[in-house]
Coordinates of C-alpha atoms and ligand atoms in Angstrom, one line a residue:
X103 CA 20.3 -117.9 -53.1
X104 CA 22.0 -121.0 -51.6
X105 CA 19.5 -123.3 -53.5
X106 CA 20.8 -122.0 -56.8
X107 CA 23.5 -124.5 -57.7
X108 CA 26.5 -123.3 -59.6
X109 CA 27.6 -126.8 -60.6
X110 CA 26.0 -129.6 -62.4
X111 CA 28.0 -132.3 -60.7
X112 CA 26.5 -133.6 -57.4
X113 CA 27.8 -132.0 -54.3
X114 CA 29.6 -134.0 -51.7
X115 CA 28.1 -134.0 -48.1
X116 CA 31.0 -131.7 -47.0
X117 CA 30.2 -129.2 -49.7
X118 CA 26.5 -129.1 -48.7
X119 CA 27.4 -128.4 -45.0
X120 CA 29.8 -125.7 -46.2
X121 CA 27.1 -124.1 -48.4
X122 CA 24.6 -124.1 -45.5
X123 CA 27.2 -122.5 -43.3
X124 CA 27.9 -119.7 -45.9
X125 CA 24.1 -119.2 -46.3
X126 CA 23.6 -118.8 -42.6
X127 CA 26.5 -116.3 -42.4
X128 CA 25.1 -114.3 -45.3
X129 CA 21.6 -114.3 -43.8
X130 CA 23.0 -113.1 -40.4
X131 CA 25.0 -110.3 -42.1
X132 CA 22.0 -109.1 -44.1
X133 CA 19.8 -109.2 -41.0
X134 CA 22.3 -107.1 -39.1
X135 CA 22.6 -104.6 -42.0
X136 CA 18.7 -104.3 -42.2
X137 CA 18.4 -103.8 -38.4
X138 CA 21.1 -101.1 -38.4
X139 CA 19.5 -99.3 -41.3
X140 CA 16.3 -99.2 -39.3
X141 CA 14.3 -101.2 -41.8
X142 CA 12.7 -103.3 -39.1
X143 CA 12.3 -100.5 -36.5
X144 CA 8.8 -99.1 -36.3
X145 CA 9.6 -96.6 -33.5
X146 CA 12.1 -94.7 -35.7
X147 CA 10.9 -94.7 -39.3
X148 CA 13.5 -94.0 -41.9
X149 CA 11.8 -90.8 -42.9
X150 CA 13.2 -89.3 -39.7
X151 CA 16.7 -90.7 -40.2
X152 CA 19.5 -88.3 -39.1
X153 CA 21.4 -86.8 -42.0
X154 CA 24.4 -84.8 -41.0
X155 CA 24.6 -83.0 -44.3
X156 CA 21.5 -80.9 -43.8
X157 CA 22.3 -77.3 -43.0
X158 CA 20.2 -74.3 -41.9
X159 CA 20.1 -73.2 -45.6
X160 CA 18.6 -76.5 -46.8
X161 CA 16.0 -77.1 -44.1
X162 CA 12.4 -75.9 -44.7
X163 CA 11.6 -76.5 -41.1
X164 CA 13.8 -75.4 -38.2
X165 CA 13.7 -75.3 -34.5
X166 CA 16.3 -73.1 -32.8
X167 CA 16.5 -73.6 -29.0
X168 CA 18.5 -70.5 -28.3
X169 CA 21.0 -70.8 -25.4
X170 CA 19.6 -68.1 -23.1
X171 CA 20.9 -69.3 -19.8
X172 CA 18.1 -70.3 -17.3
X173 CA 14.9 -69.7 -19.4
X174 CA 13.4 -70.5 -22.7
X175 CA 13.5 -68.9 -26.1
X176 CA 12.8 -71.0 -29.2
X177 CA 12.6 -69.9 -32.8
X178 CA 10.5 -72.0 -35.1
X179 CA 10.7 -71.4 -38.8
X180 CA 8.5 -73.2 -41.4
X181 CA 8.9 -72.2 -45.1
X182 CA 10.4 -68.9 -43.9
X183 CA 7.5 -68.1 -41.6
X184 CA 8.7 -67.5 -38.0
X185 CA 7.4 -68.1 -34.5
X186 CA 9.3 -67.1 -31.4
X187 CA 8.2 -69.1 -28.4
X188 CA 9.2 -67.2 -25.3
X189 CA 12.0 -64.6 -24.8
X190 CA 13.7 -65.7 -21.6
X191 CA 14.8 -63.2 -19.0
X192 CA 15.4 -59.5 -19.8
X193 CA 19.2 -60.1 -19.6
X194 CA 19.0 -62.6 -22.5
X195 CA 17.2 -60.2 -24.9
X196 CA 20.3 -58.9 -26.7
X197 CA 21.4 -62.4 -27.4
X198 CA 17.9 -63.2 -28.8
X199 CA 17.9 -60.1 -31.0
X200 CA 21.3 -60.8 -32.4
X201 CA 20.4 -64.4 -32.9
X202 CA 17.3 -63.5 -34.9
X203 CA 19.2 -60.9 -36.9
X204 CA 21.8 -63.4 -37.7
X205 CA 19.0 -65.5 -39.2
X206 CA 18.0 -62.5 -41.3
X207 CA 14.8 -62.0 -39.2
X208 CA 13.7 -58.4 -38.7
X209 CA 10.0 -59.1 -38.0
X210 CA 8.3 -62.2 -36.5
X211 CA 5.1 -63.7 -38.0
X212 CA 4.1 -64.7 -34.5
X213 CA 5.4 -64.6 -30.9
X214 CA 4.1 -66.9 -28.1
X215 CA 4.4 -66.4 -24.4
X216 CA 3.9 -69.8 -22.9
X217 CA 3.2 -68.4 -19.5
X218 CA 3.9 -65.3 -17.5
X219 CA 7.1 -66.1 -15.6
X220 CA 10.1 -63.8 -16.0
X221 CA 12.3 -66.5 -17.5
X222 CA 9.8 -66.7 -20.4
X223 CA 8.5 -63.2 -20.9
X224 CA 11.2 -61.0 -19.4
X225 CA 13.0 -60.5 -22.7
X226 CA 10.0 -59.6 -24.9
X227 CA 10.1 -55.8 -24.3
X228 CA 13.7 -55.5 -25.5
X229 CA 13.2 -58.1 -28.3
X230 CA 10.0 -56.3 -29.6
X231 CA 11.9 -52.9 -29.6
X232 CA 14.0 -54.4 -32.5
X233 CA 12.0 -57.3 -33.9
X234 CA 8.2 -56.9 -33.8
X235 CA 5.6 -59.7 -34.1
X236 CA 2.6 -59.5 -36.4
X237 CA 0.7 -61.7 -34.0
X238 CA 1.0 -62.5 -30.3
X239 CA -0.4 -65.6 -28.6
X240 CA -0.7 -66.5 -24.9
X241 CA -2.5 -69.2 -23.0
X242 CA -5.8 -68.6 -21.3
X243 CA -5.4 -68.5 -17.5
X244 CA -7.5 -67.6 -14.5
X245 CA -7.6 -64.1 -13.1
X246 CA -6.3 -65.1 -9.7
X247 CA -3.0 -66.1 -11.4
X248 CA -2.4 -62.7 -13.1
X249 CA 1.1 -61.7 -11.9
X250 CA 1.6 -58.4 -10.1
X251 CA 5.2 -58.2 -11.2
X252 CA 6.9 -55.3 -12.9
X253 CA 8.1 -57.8 -15.5
X254 CA 4.5 -58.7 -16.4
X255 CA 3.5 -55.0 -16.6
X256 CA 6.4 -54.3 -19.0
X257 CA 5.5 -57.3 -21.1
X258 CA 1.8 -56.1 -21.4
X259 CA 3.0 -52.6 -22.4
X260 CA 5.5 -54.0 -24.9
X261 CA 2.8 -56.2 -26.5
X262 CA 0.4 -53.3 -26.8
X263 CA 3.1 -51.1 -28.3
X264 CA 3.7 -53.6 -31.1
X265 CA 0.1 -53.3 -32.3
X266 CA 0.2 -57.1 -32.9
X267 CA -2.9 -59.0 -33.3
X268 CA -3.4 -60.7 -29.8
X269 CA -5.1 -64.0 -28.9
X270 CA -5.4 -66.1 -25.8
X271 CA -5.5 -69.8 -26.8
X272 CA -6.4 -73.1 -25.3
X273 CA -6.7 -76.8 -26.4
X274 CA -8.1 -77.3 -29.8
X275 CA -7.1 -73.9 -31.2
X276 CA -5.0 -74.1 -34.3
X277 CA -3.2 -71.9 -36.9
X278 CA -0.9 -72.2 -39.9
X279 CA 2.8 -71.3 -39.9
X280 CA 4.0 -71.6 -43.5
X281 CA 3.3 -75.3 -44.3
X282 CA 3.2 -76.2 -40.6
X283 CA 0.0 -76.8 -38.7
X284 CA 0.2 -75.5 -35.2
X285 CA -2.3 -77.0 -32.8
X286 CA -2.7 -76.0 -29.2
X287 CA -2.6 -79.0 -26.8
X288 CA -2.8 -77.0 -23.6
X289 CA -3.9 -75.4 -21.4
X290 CA -7.1 -77.4 -21.5
X291 CA -9.0 -74.6 -19.8
X292 CA -8.4 -71.4 -17.8
X293 CA -8.9 -73.3 -14.5
X294 CA -5.3 -74.6 -14.0
X295 CA -4.0 -73.9 -10.5
X296 CA -0.6 -72.5 -11.4
X297 CA 1.0 -70.5 -14.2
X298 CA 3.3 -73.4 -15.0
X299 CA 0.3 -75.7 -15.5
X300 CA -1.4 -73.0 -17.6
X301 CA 1.5 -73.2 -20.1
X302 CA 0.7 -73.0 -23.7
X303 CA 1.6 -76.4 -25.2
X304 CA 2.1 -76.4 -28.9
X305 CA 2.1 -79.3 -31.4
X306 CA 3.6 -78.3 -34.7
X307 CA 3.3 -80.7 -37.6
X308 CA 5.4 -80.2 -40.7
X309 CA 5.3 -82.8 -43.5
X310 CA 6.2 -86.1 -41.8
X311 CA 7.4 -84.7 -38.4
X312 CA 5.8 -83.5 -35.2
X313 CA 7.4 -81.2 -32.7
X314 CA 6.0 -80.6 -29.2
X315 CA 6.8 -77.5 -27.1
X316 CA 5.7 -77.7 -23.5
X317 CA 6.6 -74.4 -21.8
X318 CA 6.9 -75.2 -18.1
X319 CA 4.0 -77.7 -18.1
X320 CA 4.3 -80.0 -15.1
X321 CA 2.9 -83.5 -14.5
X322 CA -0.7 -82.3 -13.5
X323 CA -1.1 -80.5 -16.9
X324 CA 0.5 -83.4 -18.7
X325 CA -2.2 -85.6 -17.2
X326 CA -5.0 -83.1 -18.2
X327 CA -3.6 -83.1 -21.7
X328 CA -3.4 -86.9 -21.8
X329 CA -7.0 -87.2 -20.7
X330 CA -8.3 -84.5 -23.2
X331 CA -6.5 -84.8 -26.5
X332 CA -6.3 -87.8 -28.9
X333 CA -3.1 -89.4 -27.6
X334 CA -2.0 -90.4 -31.1
X335 CA -1.5 -86.7 -31.6
X336 CA 1.2 -86.7 -28.9
X337 CA 3.7 -88.9 -30.7
X338 CA 6.6 -86.6 -31.6
X339 CA 9.9 -86.5 -33.5
X340 CA 11.1 -83.6 -31.4
X341 CA 10.2 -82.6 -27.8
X342 CA 11.2 -79.5 -26.0
X343 CA 11.1 -81.0 -22.5
X344 CA 8.9 -79.3 -20.0
X345 CA 10.1 -76.9 -17.3
X346 CA 13.8 -77.0 -18.1
X347 CA 14.1 -80.7 -17.5
X348 CA 12.8 -80.5 -13.9
X349 CA 11.6 -83.6 -12.2
X350 CA 8.2 -81.9 -11.9
X351 CA 7.7 -82.6 -15.7
X352 CA 8.3 -85.2 -18.4
X353 CA 6.3 -87.8 -16.5
X354 CA 6.4 -91.4 -17.7
X355 CA 2.8 -91.4 -18.7
X356 CA 3.3 -88.4 -21.0
X357 CA 6.6 -89.6 -22.4
X358 CA 5.1 -93.0 -23.2
X359 CA 2.7 -91.3 -25.6
X360 CA 5.3 -88.8 -27.0
X361 CA 8.1 -91.3 -27.5
X362 CA 10.4 -88.5 -28.6
X363 CA 13.3 -89.2 -31.0
X364 CA 15.0 -85.9 -30.3
X365 CA 14.8 -83.9 -27.0
X366 CA 16.0 -80.4 -26.2
X367 CA 16.3 -79.1 -22.7
X368 CA 16.8 -75.4 -22.1
X369 CA 18.5 -74.4 -18.9
X370 CA 21.4 -72.4 -17.5
X371 CA 24.9 -73.6 -16.5
X372 CA 25.0 -74.5 -12.8
X373 CA 21.5 -73.2 -12.3
X374 CA 20.3 -73.0 -8.7
X375 CA 17.3 -75.4 -9.4
X376 CA 19.6 -78.3 -10.4
X377 CA 17.9 -78.5 -13.9
X378 CA 17.9 -80.9 -15.6
X379 CA 17.0 -83.5 -13.0
X380 CA 19.0 -86.8 -13.2
X381 CA 15.7 -88.7 -12.9
X382 CA 14.2 -86.8 -15.9
X383 CA 17.2 -87.6 -18.0
X384 CA 16.8 -91.2 -17.1
X385 CA 13.1 -91.2 -18.1
X386 CA 14.0 -89.5 -21.4
X387 CA 16.9 -92.0 -22.1
X388 CA 14.4 -94.8 -22.2
X389 CA 13.2 -93.3 -25.5
X390 CA 16.2 -91.7 -27.1
X391 CA 19.9 -91.0 -26.7
X392 CA 19.5 -87.8 -28.8
X393 CA 19.1 -85.4 -25.8
X394 CA 20.5 -81.9 -26.2
X395 CA 21.0 -79.5 -23.3
X396 CA 21.6 -75.8 -23.9
X397 CA 23.7 -75.5 -20.7
X398 CA 26.1 -78.1 -22.2
X399 CA 25.8 -77.7 -25.9
X400 CA 24.9 -74.0 -26.4
X401 CA 22.3 -73.2 -29.1
X402 CA 20.5 -76.4 -30.3
X403 CA 19.2 -76.3 -33.8
X404 CA 16.9 -79.1 -35.1
X405 CA 16.5 -79.2 -38.9
X406 CA 14.2 -81.0 -41.2
X407 CA 14.7 -81.3 -44.9
X408 CA 11.5 -82.0 -46.8
X409 CA 13.2 -83.4 -49.9
X410 CA 15.1 -86.1 -48.2
X411 CA 12.6 -86.4 -45.3
X412 CA 15.5 -86.4 -42.8
X413 CA 16.6 -84.5 -39.7
X414 CA 19.7 -83.1 -38.3
X415 CA 20.7 -81.4 -35.1
X416 CA 23.5 -78.8 -35.0
X417 CA 24.8 -77.3 -31.8
X418 CA 26.9 -74.2 -31.4
X419 CA 29.0 -75.5 -28.4
X420 CA 29.7 -73.3 -25.4
X421 CA 32.1 -70.3 -25.6
Ligands
ZN633 ZN1 10.7 -71.5 -16.8

């Protein structure tokens, strides 16, 4: 650019210095523009660039982390096929049903119980009374962990009443949800020592993006998953942080493989557990500043538009 001379007459030494100076400024400006646009960033490819114009009606792939207070309930939709991961406490069921209905959902293609604690399965009976699943999935877990709670009994009765096809899954199992490939990363086996560490961990790949849903997996299960699955499978665009952002989860070894670009944490306002932990937020911030917390931002909706290969997050805000 600077070598292309505009004039035929020889340049004075002052002019050459001036041209070099302009050239340096131009190169600096172009470099800054390229860096800002992410051209030289390998961690955040442009295909996942945020695009604030994408709405729920454009996005072929959607993740709705529903604000259910202290608990989890996450709607995943791929090409119109739906998966509800957990249904929070019983007290949140009416919110979940109205949320699903507002999305035009009257039947689920699949429902998943990540593990058998009340803040994940408590709402299923009331949800299934209105919105039935065609299939129900659970993790495998050992008999000694079978809960003796009323919540679990009601959950079993509700699943049976739906007549849904039922499956207990573990690492390596896979199924299709619309154009999305759902792969089970955990539990690795039925031998985990706690229900949290038997959590169903799902990897969902749709087009260029990967989302990971961890239930209440804690560091021991993270380590088991790391030592079992191909770690290149763990790199994710979106991560639902384990165990409501507790310091028992989202360990550095796990996050180092996931390198999330977007993170959602589902927890209640002023919850008695102090979720999310400051230390966990610090670990996550090493990878992204796009961390969304239901207790602060309400419903968190992650959207992916296949045509433009870009993402957006919309939050409802708190009432
Ligand atoms: Zn939980």
